[in-house]
């Protein structure tokens, strides 16, 4: 059984404001900056990039990825995948992780420094 609180009822990408808003099964509303989502892309190659950037801060200069969304699609009923304007699209954001990373004062009181693991 899936936890209904981790199922979105409504999911909106506002390109102008650069945010993703999710209304969850329990009525909770989460707003994520696309920039933050992109910066925390959970795919293997971005995780690798971030590790290397930590080791060598100068690399960061070359790692300014696009946070413009070209498209977004649901992956089964458990995740959302973004394709960014620069063509990158291998990051799959599990709803459980997004819910765990909600930046509202009730959940994390601000953006976590990475995408948190959900249940
Ligand atoms: Zn990535
Ligand atoms: Zn929240």
GROMACS .gro file of C-alpha atoms and ligand atoms in nm, residues 24 28-32 99 101-109, ligand 2:
model
   17
   24UNK     CA    1  -0.042   1.622  -0.176
   28UNK     CA    2  -0.030   1.970   0.214
   29UNK     CA    3   0.120   2.207  -0.042
   30UNK     CA    4   0.489   2.215  -0.132
   31UNK     CA    5   0.667   2.466  -0.352
   32UNK     CA    6   1.010   2.391  -0.489
   99UNK     CA    7   0.770   1.526   0.014
  101UNK     CA    8   1.236   1.768   0.111
  102UNK     CA    9   0.943   2.010   0.131
  103UNK     CA   10   1.094   2.349   0.218
  104UNK     CA   11   0.791   2.481   0.411
  105UNK     CA   12   0.834   2.588   0.776
  106UNK     CA   13   0.643   2.282   0.896
  107UNK     CA   14   0.861   2.028   0.717
  108UNK     CA   15   1.219   2.152   0.682
  109UNK     CA   16   1.199   2.524   0.749
  121LIG    ZN1   17   0.584   2.105   0.394
   0.00000   0.00000   0.00000
